[in-house]
Amino acid sequence: MLIYSIPYSRIIAIFTAIFLFSCKTIQVNDNRPFVRLTDDSQYFLLPPENIEKSMDGFQSLYASYGENNFYANVWVIADENGIDMSMMNEMGANIGELVWRDGLISFSSNIFPMSMPPEYIIADFQLCFFNASSLKSALENIGLLFIETNNIRRILKNGNVITEITKNNNMVTIANYLRGYHFSLEGNFE
């Protein structure tokens, strides 16, 4: 009868190898919509319960991108269940609908180019109207800095401001310096 003497360090190494190779690797599949706030920063949309306060009202939207300018009246219903936006022209005719409920987004418009993903509209809305602590945490997780002081929110990458949001009781403006667009919303935000 032959008895093998195995050193204690080898026994630990064998058990460690068995443990490591027998564990399953679970990959998290996050199906939430996301946008690229920078070329290398994926921002996953926050759940709607992170909204600062519910909204149900009329807003005027002014937007500019390069030489293009856009104006629309928007009825916004936003609460812990989602966001509904109905866009109308100056005559009151419907020019677009955006609905985000139960994690699903639907967007239709005869004005906005369909190449414009609706996730970006929702992301900008979140940056303006969702609570600061949730935004700060989500943005820091993707390498961006979120600073809010005196009704001004700034999102920075490597010390450079990429987005700046200014809020008061009846006006919210957002300037995206990285992507080169600006828009403002006029309404009652009290």
PDB file of C-alpha atoms in Angstrom, residues 35-126:
ATOM      1  CA  VAL A  35     -27.767  57.076 -23.644  1.00  0.00           C
ATOM      2  CA  ARG A  36     -24.175  58.082 -24.193  1.00  0.00           C
ATOM      3  CA  LEU A  37     -23.668  61.326 -22.302  1.00  0.00           C
ATOM      4  CA  THR A  38     -20.089  61.237 -23.587  1.00  0.00           C
ATOM      5  CA  ASP A  39     -18.571  58.886 -26.127  1.00  0.00           C
ATOM      6  CA  ASP A  40     -17.496  56.537 -23.320  1.00  0.00           C
ATOM      7  CA  SER A  41     -20.168  57.117 -20.633  1.00  0.00           C
ATOM      8  CA  GLN A  42     -23.370  55.071 -20.770  1.00  0.00           C
ATOM      9  CA  TYR A  43     -26.095  56.606 -18.602  1.00  0.00           C
ATOM     10  CA  PHE A  44     -28.896  54.142 -17.853  1.00  0.00           C
ATOM     11  CA  LEU A  45     -32.225  55.880 -17.381  1.00  0.00           C
ATOM     12  CA  LEU A  46     -33.220  56.085 -13.741  1.00  0.00           C
ATOM     13  CA  PRO A  47     -36.542  54.630 -12.620  1.00  0.00           C
ATOM     14  CA  PRO A  48     -39.320  57.250 -12.686  1.00  0.00           C
ATOM     15  CA  GLU A  49     -39.766  57.203  -8.907  1.00  0.00           C
ATOM     16  CA  ASN A  50     -36.591  59.350  -8.763  1.00  0.00           C
ATOM     17  CA  ILE A  51     -38.477  62.414 -10.006  1.00  0.00           C
ATOM     18  CA  GLU A  52     -38.182  65.418  -7.667  1.00  0.00           C
ATOM     19  CA  LYS A  53     -41.897  66.192  -7.827  1.00  0.00           C
ATOM     20  CA  SER A  54     -44.801  65.298 -10.069  1.00  0.00           C
ATOM     21  CA  MET A  55     -45.748  67.529 -13.016  1.00  0.00           C
ATOM     22  CA  ASP A  56     -48.952  67.957 -14.935  1.00  0.00           C
ATOM     23  CA  GLY A  57     -48.919  71.076 -17.033  1.00  0.00           C
ATOM     24  CA  PHE A  58     -48.222  73.080 -20.116  1.00  0.00           C
ATOM     25  CA  GLN A  59     -44.686  74.091 -21.100  1.00  0.00           C
ATOM     26  CA  SER A  60     -43.166  76.001 -23.992  1.00  0.00           C
ATOM     27  CA  LEU A  61     -40.118  74.370 -25.548  1.00  0.00           C
ATOM     28  CA  TYR A  62     -37.440  76.324 -27.434  1.00  0.00           C
ATOM     29  CA  ALA A  63     -34.553  74.314 -28.856  1.00  0.00           C
ATOM     30  CA  SER A  64     -31.543  75.013 -31.036  1.00  0.00           C
ATOM     31  CA  TYR A  65     -28.974  72.757 -32.616  1.00  0.00           C
ATOM     32  CA  GLY A  66     -26.448  74.426 -34.889  1.00  0.00           C
ATOM     33  CA  GLU A  67     -28.457  76.569 -37.327  1.00  0.00           C
ATOM     34  CA  ASN A  68     -31.725  74.758 -36.576  1.00  0.00           C
ATOM     35  CA  ASN A  69     -34.303  76.218 -34.193  1.00  0.00           C
ATOM     36  CA  PHE A  70     -37.468  74.588 -32.950  1.00  0.00           C
ATOM     37  CA  TYR A  71     -40.483  75.699 -30.942  1.00  0.00           C
ATOM     38  CA  ALA A  72     -43.364  73.628 -29.559  1.00  0.00           C
ATOM     39  CA  ASN A  73     -45.974  73.679 -26.857  1.00  0.00           C
ATOM     40  CA  VAL A  74     -45.703  70.584 -24.682  1.00  0.00           C
ATOM     41  CA  TRP A  75     -48.149  69.127 -22.195  1.00  0.00           C
ATOM     42  CA  VAL A  76     -46.061  67.147 -19.691  1.00  0.00           C
ATOM     43  CA  ILE A  77     -47.371  64.597 -17.231  1.00  0.00           C
ATOM     44  CA  ALA A  78     -44.492  63.202 -15.194  1.00  0.00           C
ATOM     45  CA  ASP A  79     -44.658  61.290 -11.950  1.00  0.00           C
ATOM     46  CA  GLU A  80     -43.310  58.180 -10.211  1.00  0.00           C
ATOM     47  CA  ASN A  81     -44.976  56.056 -12.930  1.00  0.00           C
ATOM     48  CA  GLY A  82     -43.356  57.612 -15.996  1.00  0.00           C
ATOM     49  CA  ILE A  83     -43.446  60.504 -18.429  1.00  0.00           C
ATOM     50  CA  ASP A  84     -46.008  61.484 -21.069  1.00  0.00           C
ATOM     51  CA  MET A  85     -45.290  64.389 -23.425  1.00  0.00           C
ATOM     52  CA  SER A  86     -47.734  65.681 -26.028  1.00  0.00           C
ATOM     53  CA  MET A  87     -46.157  68.211 -28.400  1.00  0.00           C
ATOM     54  CA  MET A  88     -48.284  70.728 -30.284  1.00  0.00           C
ATOM     55  CA  ASN A  89     -47.550  73.452 -32.808  1.00  0.00           C
ATOM     56  CA  GLU A  90     -48.666  77.059 -32.362  1.00  0.00           C
ATOM     57  CA  MET A  91     -52.120  76.192 -33.757  1.00  0.00           C
ATOM     58  CA  GLY A  92     -52.575  73.371 -31.233  1.00  0.00           C
ATOM     59  CA  ALA A  93     -52.147  70.526 -33.726  1.00  0.00           C
ATOM     60  CA  ASN A  94     -50.398  67.423 -32.414  1.00  0.00           C
ATOM     61  CA  ILE A  95     -46.839  67.150 -33.725  1.00  0.00           C
ATOM     62  CA  GLY A  96     -45.524  64.399 -31.492  1.00  0.00           C
ATOM     63  CA  GLU A  97     -46.042  62.063 -28.564  1.00  0.00           C
ATOM     64  CA  LEU A  98     -43.495  60.565 -26.207  1.00  0.00           C
ATOM     65  CA  VAL A  99     -44.561  58.042 -23.574  1.00  0.00           C
ATOM     66  CA  TRP A 100     -42.292  56.285 -21.075  1.00  0.00           C
ATOM     67  CA  ARG A 101     -44.188  53.837 -18.870  1.00  0.00           C
ATOM     68  CA  ASP A 102     -43.300  50.460 -17.371  1.00  0.00           C
ATOM     69  CA  GLY A 103     -39.786  50.675 -18.807  1.00  0.00           C
ATOM     70  CA  LEU A 104     -41.071  51.001 -22.387  1.00  0.00           C
ATOM     71  CA  ILE A 105     -40.653  54.053 -24.601  1.00  0.00           C
ATOM     72  CA  SER A 106     -42.868  54.992 -27.520  1.00  0.00           C
ATOM     73  CA  PHE A 107     -42.201  58.050 -29.648  1.00  0.00           C
ATOM     74  CA  SER A 108     -43.912  59.345 -32.729  1.00  0.00           C
ATOM     75  CA  SER A 109     -43.451  62.697 -34.403  1.00  0.00           C
ATOM     76  CA  ASN A 110     -43.784  64.250 -37.824  1.00  0.00           C
ATOM     77  CA  ILE A 111     -41.382  67.054 -36.805  1.00  0.00           C
ATOM     78  CA  PHE A 112     -38.562  65.409 -34.870  1.00  0.00           C
ATOM     79  CA  PRO A 113     -36.304  63.216 -36.976  1.00  0.00           C
ATOM     80  CA  MET A 114     -36.814  59.565 -36.104  1.00  0.00           C
ATOM     81  CA  SER A 115     -33.013  59.273 -35.970  1.00  0.00           C
ATOM     82  CA  MET A 116     -33.279  61.160 -32.667  1.00  0.00           C
ATOM     83  CA  PRO A 117     -33.636  58.436 -30.047  1.00  0.00           C
ATOM     84  CA  PRO A 118     -36.336  59.291 -27.498  1.00  0.00           C
ATOM     85  CA  GLU A 119     -34.061  58.018 -24.710  1.00  0.00           C
ATOM     86  CA  TYR A 120     -32.072  61.235 -25.113  1.00  0.00           C
ATOM     87  CA  ILE A 121     -35.175  63.362 -24.512  1.00  0.00           C
ATOM     88  CA  ILE A 122     -35.951  61.374 -21.371  1.00  0.00           C
ATOM     89  CA  ALA A 123     -32.332  61.542 -20.204  1.00  0.00           C
ATOM     90  CA  ASP A 124     -32.279  65.337 -20.533  1.00  0.00           C
ATOM     91  CA  PHE A 125     -35.615  65.523 -18.706  1.00  0.00           C
ATOM     92  CA  GLN A 126     -34.141  63.396 -15.915  1.00  0.00           C
TER      93      GLN A 126
END
